[in-house]
Amino acid sequence: MFNSLSERLQDTFDKLRGKGKLTEADINVAMREIRMALLEADVNFRVVKDFVASCKEKCLTAEVLDSLTPAQNVVRIVLDQLTELLGTTESKLVLAQNRTPNVIMLVGLQGSGKTTAAAKLAYLLKGQGHSPLLAACDTHRPAAADQLATLGSEIGVPVFRGDGKDAVKVASASIREAVDHLNDIVIVDTAGRLQIDEEMMQEAVAIKQAVKPDQILMVVDAMTGQDIVNVVQTFAERVDFDGVIMSKLDGDARGGGALSVRAVTGKPIKFVSMGEKPDSLEVFHPDRMAKRILG
Ligand code: GDP
């Protein structure tokens, strides 16, 4: 992920470093290259426009141009802006202190990595001393509950399937199950479709009303390109969510969707998933990701 973007940005920075003193024209050329690199990485057009404008404004100051190491300052500015684009600081999963069980609901399109993310999150929370319960509320795809059951048994986390028919009832019953079995967190896996549809949205809203989640996390496939913007905006409007789990960051997509999602929704990326294994979910650090992209 981001390989081609990284190479292009490094090229631009190398050219700047080779120049010593920088002029306004040099900055303009560099900014044009950065704009092209981001657009080719499939970053949303408006996000690119704002990003380049703010980098340019900060670079075109006497403080930068007249400094002894202008190229280094430009790299630092782009790094800071990229970190800001990705959310600046780590955004923790907020668990309510006064509610047991806490409820975390996962939403997203089918294939985005929701079911595996539910298990990964359960694994991570179990490792922190919690006692999670996974609720299989994707009742439209029977294989989804089987998949969750398999993953649950691999990581030693119980999976509640209820009657396997009515997603809202399964979700509500999973809370009672958690109370009975002293599980302090319920992770609700919900149904997705290949594309947004009204029935999916209504069901997600109904589950939300029934279980009143403390956190709703949207699972977003980092391999998705520009389409990601419409998908996350629709989920934000209809269900609303508190943060994003960015999945499949280990893939070789151009990464533009991953770079756009925070700016487009204002919602933080809380976790990234870098593989299929249960331990491949990590807390997201914007600064580390920005450094990785800039190489
Ligand atoms: P769901 O339909 O949203 O529940 O998606 P799944 O959890 O079933 O995931 C769809 C596919 O993506 C499965 O084959 C997963 O193993 C795979 N997958 C999920 N997350 C990742 C990830 O972070 N990296 C990779 N490489 N594959 C993933």
XYZ file of C-alpha atoms and ligand atoms in Angstrom:
323
model
C 0.000 0.000 0.000
C 1.155 3.552 -0.775
C 4.305 2.281 -2.544
C 3.864 4.261 -5.693
C 2.753 7.371 -3.775
C 5.812 7.090 -1.522
C 8.151 6.788 -4.487
C 6.654 9.808 -6.221
C 6.841 11.967 -3.109
C 10.414 10.910 -2.438
C 11.331 11.824 -6.005
C 9.899 15.286 -5.507
C 11.758 15.763 -2.232
C 15.029 14.504 -3.746
C 14.750 17.097 -6.499
C 14.218 19.831 -3.904
C 17.165 18.660 -1.835
C 19.368 18.780 -4.929
C 18.678 22.474 -5.374
C 19.940 23.977 -2.135
C 18.163 27.334 -2.156
C 14.513 27.212 -3.203
C 12.470 29.756 -5.138
C 8.728 30.203 -5.276
C 8.805 28.517 -8.691
C 10.515 25.448 -7.189
C 7.789 25.195 -4.563
C 5.106 25.528 -7.230
C 6.647 22.692 -9.239
C 6.924 20.509 -6.128
C 3.307 21.198 -5.167
C 2.137 20.339 -8.658
C 3.989 17.018 -8.418
C 2.502 16.298 -4.999
C -0.976 17.067 -6.360
C -0.459 14.655 -9.264
C 0.944 11.943 -6.991
C -2.047 12.181 -4.638
C -4.588 12.203 -7.471
C -2.936 9.189 -9.049
C -3.088 7.449 -5.675
C -6.856 7.985 -5.936
C -7.141 10.505 -3.117
C -10.389 12.451 -3.342
C -10.054 15.542 -5.522
C -11.296 18.025 -2.917
C -9.067 16.523 -0.259
C -6.068 16.905 -2.577
C -6.973 20.499 -3.391
C -7.171 21.547 0.264
C -4.107 19.546 1.207
C -1.884 21.067 -1.487
C -3.217 24.573 -0.835
C -2.331 24.421 2.837
C 1.094 22.850 2.172
C 1.841 25.556 -0.384
C 0.784 28.384 1.895
C 3.052 27.104 4.648
C 5.990 26.488 2.297
C 5.873 29.899 0.617
C 6.991 31.824 3.679
C 10.267 33.682 4.050
C 10.950 31.535 7.081
C 11.047 28.432 4.881
C 12.507 29.858 1.674
C 15.309 31.790 3.398
C 16.181 29.060 5.840
C 19.460 27.150 5.600
C 17.643 23.902 4.865
C 14.537 24.833 2.869
C 14.014 21.359 1.361
C 14.037 19.797 4.810
C 11.461 22.339 5.947
C 9.216 21.527 2.999
C 9.388 17.813 3.846
C 8.512 18.615 7.463
C 5.539 20.733 6.388
C 4.199 17.992 4.092
C 4.706 15.456 6.879
C 2.799 17.629 9.358
C -0.033 18.203 6.902
C -0.253 14.503 6.097
C -0.356 13.673 9.803
C -3.148 16.206 10.218
C -5.017 14.757 7.245
C -4.873 11.364 8.913
C -6.181 12.694 12.205
C -3.139 14.111 14.079
C -3.379 11.992 17.190
C -4.305 8.457 18.023
C -8.054 8.118 18.609
C -8.777 5.660 21.365
C -11.721 3.310 21.537
C -13.943 4.937 24.123
C -15.552 2.486 26.505
C -18.266 3.677 28.868
C -17.269 3.246 32.506
C -20.796 3.047 33.830
C -22.343 0.534 31.475
C -21.925 -3.212 31.392
C -21.817 -4.609 28.839
C -20.343 -1.974 26.571
C -21.646 -2.415 23.068
C -19.532 -1.940 19.959
C -21.371 -2.198 16.658
C -19.608 -2.766 13.359
C -21.085 -1.584 10.075
C -19.849 -1.567 6.496
C -20.267 -3.098 3.084
C -20.106 -6.824 2.503
C -16.541 -7.958 1.960
C -15.099 -4.925 3.704
C -13.667 -7.178 6.411
C -16.345 -6.647 9.060
C -16.634 -10.183 10.345
C -12.897 -10.700 10.588
C -12.533 -7.237 12.162
C -15.118 -8.194 14.798
C -13.029 -11.217 15.742
C -9.788 -9.238 15.665
C -11.263 -6.577 17.902
C -12.508 -9.253 20.297
C -9.027 -10.767 20.343
C -7.420 -7.397 21.041
C -9.878 -6.588 23.846
C -9.510 -10.051 25.340
C -5.763 -9.447 25.437
C -6.472 -6.294 27.445
C -8.319 -8.326 30.069
C -11.868 -7.883 28.791
C -14.361 -10.664 28.352
C -16.008 -9.963 24.985
C -19.003 -11.642 23.383
C -19.377 -11.655 19.611
C -22.942 -11.242 18.329
C -23.629 -12.690 14.876
C -26.204 -10.238 13.556
C -25.470 -10.738 9.867
C -28.499 -12.966 9.478
C -28.793 -12.474 5.718
C -25.702 -14.493 4.942
C -25.792 -17.726 7.008
C -22.127 -18.290 6.171
C -21.304 -15.086 8.068
C -22.459 -16.558 11.401
C -20.523 -19.764 10.670
C -17.450 -17.700 9.832
C -17.788 -15.740 13.078
C -18.314 -18.971 15.045
C -15.131 -20.427 13.548
C -13.141 -17.273 14.263
C -14.570 -17.102 17.793
C -13.514 -20.629 18.582
C -10.012 -19.943 17.198
C -9.538 -17.020 19.580
C -11.523 -18.444 22.495
C -14.298 -15.855 22.416
C -17.970 -16.937 22.641
C -20.243 -16.191 19.693
C -23.955 -15.587 20.161
C -26.143 -16.601 17.218
C -29.644 -16.439 18.741
C -32.318 -17.616 16.334
C -30.117 -16.592 13.416
C -33.112 -15.006 11.689
C -34.011 -11.558 12.941
C -30.897 -9.395 13.248
C -32.497 -6.908 15.652
C -33.730 -9.672 17.954
C -30.352 -11.399 17.882
C -28.667 -8.098 18.779
C -31.025 -7.446 21.709
C -30.753 -11.028 22.947
C -26.948 -10.840 22.778
C -26.986 -8.115 25.423
C -28.999 -10.330 27.797
C -26.634 -13.197 27.029
C -23.661 -10.987 27.922
C -25.282 -9.956 31.202
C -25.980 -13.604 32.069
C -22.426 -14.699 31.240
C -20.614 -11.669 32.640
C -19.224 -10.514 29.302
C -18.260 -6.861 29.665
C -18.247 -6.048 25.927
C -20.546 -7.116 23.112
C -19.236 -6.747 19.577
C -22.132 -6.712 17.138
C -21.352 -7.849 13.587
C -24.006 -6.600 11.180
C -24.996 -7.427 7.616
C -23.470 -5.693 4.648
C -24.278 -5.632 0.972
C -22.008 -5.255 -1.988
C -23.483 -1.801 -2.410
C -25.448 0.446 -0.128
C -29.122 -0.428 -0.105
C -32.085 0.850 1.820
C -32.871 -2.406 3.617
C -29.326 -2.660 4.954
C -29.434 0.913 6.222
C -32.810 0.434 7.895
C -31.624 -2.720 9.598
C -28.451 -1.053 10.840
C -30.498 1.837 12.224
C -32.930 -0.607 13.890
C -30.057 -2.512 15.535
C -28.571 0.780 16.676
C -31.870 1.790 18.280
C -32.263 -1.625 19.915
C -28.804 -1.951 21.493
C -27.729 1.695 21.802
C -24.064 1.068 21.031
C -21.378 2.940 22.943
C -19.306 2.932 19.773
C -20.192 2.337 16.149
C -17.207 1.568 13.989
C -17.360 1.505 10.246
C -15.130 -1.055 8.572
C -13.698 0.367 5.377
C -11.702 -1.600 2.834
C -8.537 0.364 2.091
C -8.484 -1.164 -1.386
C -11.586 0.845 -2.346
C -10.788 3.874 -4.446
C -12.874 7.000 -4.965
C -16.140 5.134 -4.251
C -15.197 5.129 -0.611
C -16.271 8.746 -0.303
C -19.908 8.065 -1.210
C -20.056 4.957 0.927
C -18.689 6.536 4.104
C -20.754 9.684 3.643
C -23.947 7.657 3.303
C -23.154 5.620 6.417
C -22.268 8.800 8.292
C -25.608 10.374 7.362
C -27.813 7.351 7.895
C -26.334 5.371 10.775
C -23.621 7.734 11.933
C -20.486 6.184 13.359
C -17.743 7.121 15.782
C -14.698 5.905 13.967
C -13.244 3.749 11.245
C -11.487 0.416 11.130
C -9.420 0.533 7.965
C -8.994 -3.016 6.715
C -6.639 -4.596 4.167
C -3.881 -2.044 4.573
C -1.515 -4.882 3.753
C -2.875 -4.920 0.190
C -1.205 -3.235 -2.732
C -3.890 -0.681 -3.579
C -2.930 2.916 -4.147
C -4.343 3.954 -0.791
C -6.249 7.068 -1.790
C -9.403 5.962 -0.025
C -7.544 5.454 3.223
C -6.099 8.950 2.921
C -9.453 10.580 2.132
C -11.771 9.039 4.694
C -10.879 11.174 7.684
C -11.112 14.459 5.770
C -14.363 13.489 4.089
C -16.227 12.333 7.209
C -14.377 14.044 10.044
C -14.396 10.627 11.757
C -11.130 9.267 13.082
C -9.489 6.073 11.926
C -9.227 4.092 15.152
C -7.766 0.802 13.991
C -6.023 -0.580 10.950
C -6.021 -4.171 9.881
C -2.912 -5.446 8.167
C -3.786 -9.064 7.412
C -6.192 -11.913 7.924
C -4.838 -13.239 11.222
C -6.591 -12.421 14.524
C -3.614 -10.417 15.790
C -3.413 -8.164 12.724
C -5.526 -5.321 14.120
C -3.529 -2.354 15.354
C -4.354 0.961 16.942
C -3.942 3.614 14.261
C -1.200 6.205 14.698
C -1.538 9.055 12.140
C 2.063 10.211 12.637
C 3.532 6.768 12.028
C 1.428 6.264 8.919
C 2.406 9.688 7.571
C 6.109 8.907 8.161
C 5.700 5.557 6.442
C 4.133 7.196 3.387
C 6.858 9.830 3.139
C 9.494 7.096 3.511
P -17.408 -8.932 5.651
O -18.249 -9.404 4.522
O -17.360 -7.432 5.723
O -17.771 -9.535 6.961
O -15.910 -9.331 5.282
P -15.002 -10.523 5.826
O -14.620 -10.272 7.245
O -15.652 -11.835 5.519
O -13.700 -10.305 4.943
C -13.718 -10.460 3.531
C -12.373 -11.031 3.098
O -11.340 -10.114 3.335
C -11.997 -12.313 3.855
O -11.407 -13.204 2.963
C -10.988 -11.819 4.868
O -10.075 -12.810 5.256
C -10.298 -10.710 4.100
N -9.715 -9.687 4.978
C -10.326 -9.008 5.976
N -9.469 -8.117 6.540
C -8.297 -8.241 5.878
C -7.019 -7.587 5.984
O -6.787 -6.681 6.806
N -6.063 -7.981 5.113
C -6.282 -8.932 4.183
N -5.286 -9.252 3.363
N -7.460 -9.575 4.046
C -8.452 -9.230 4.884
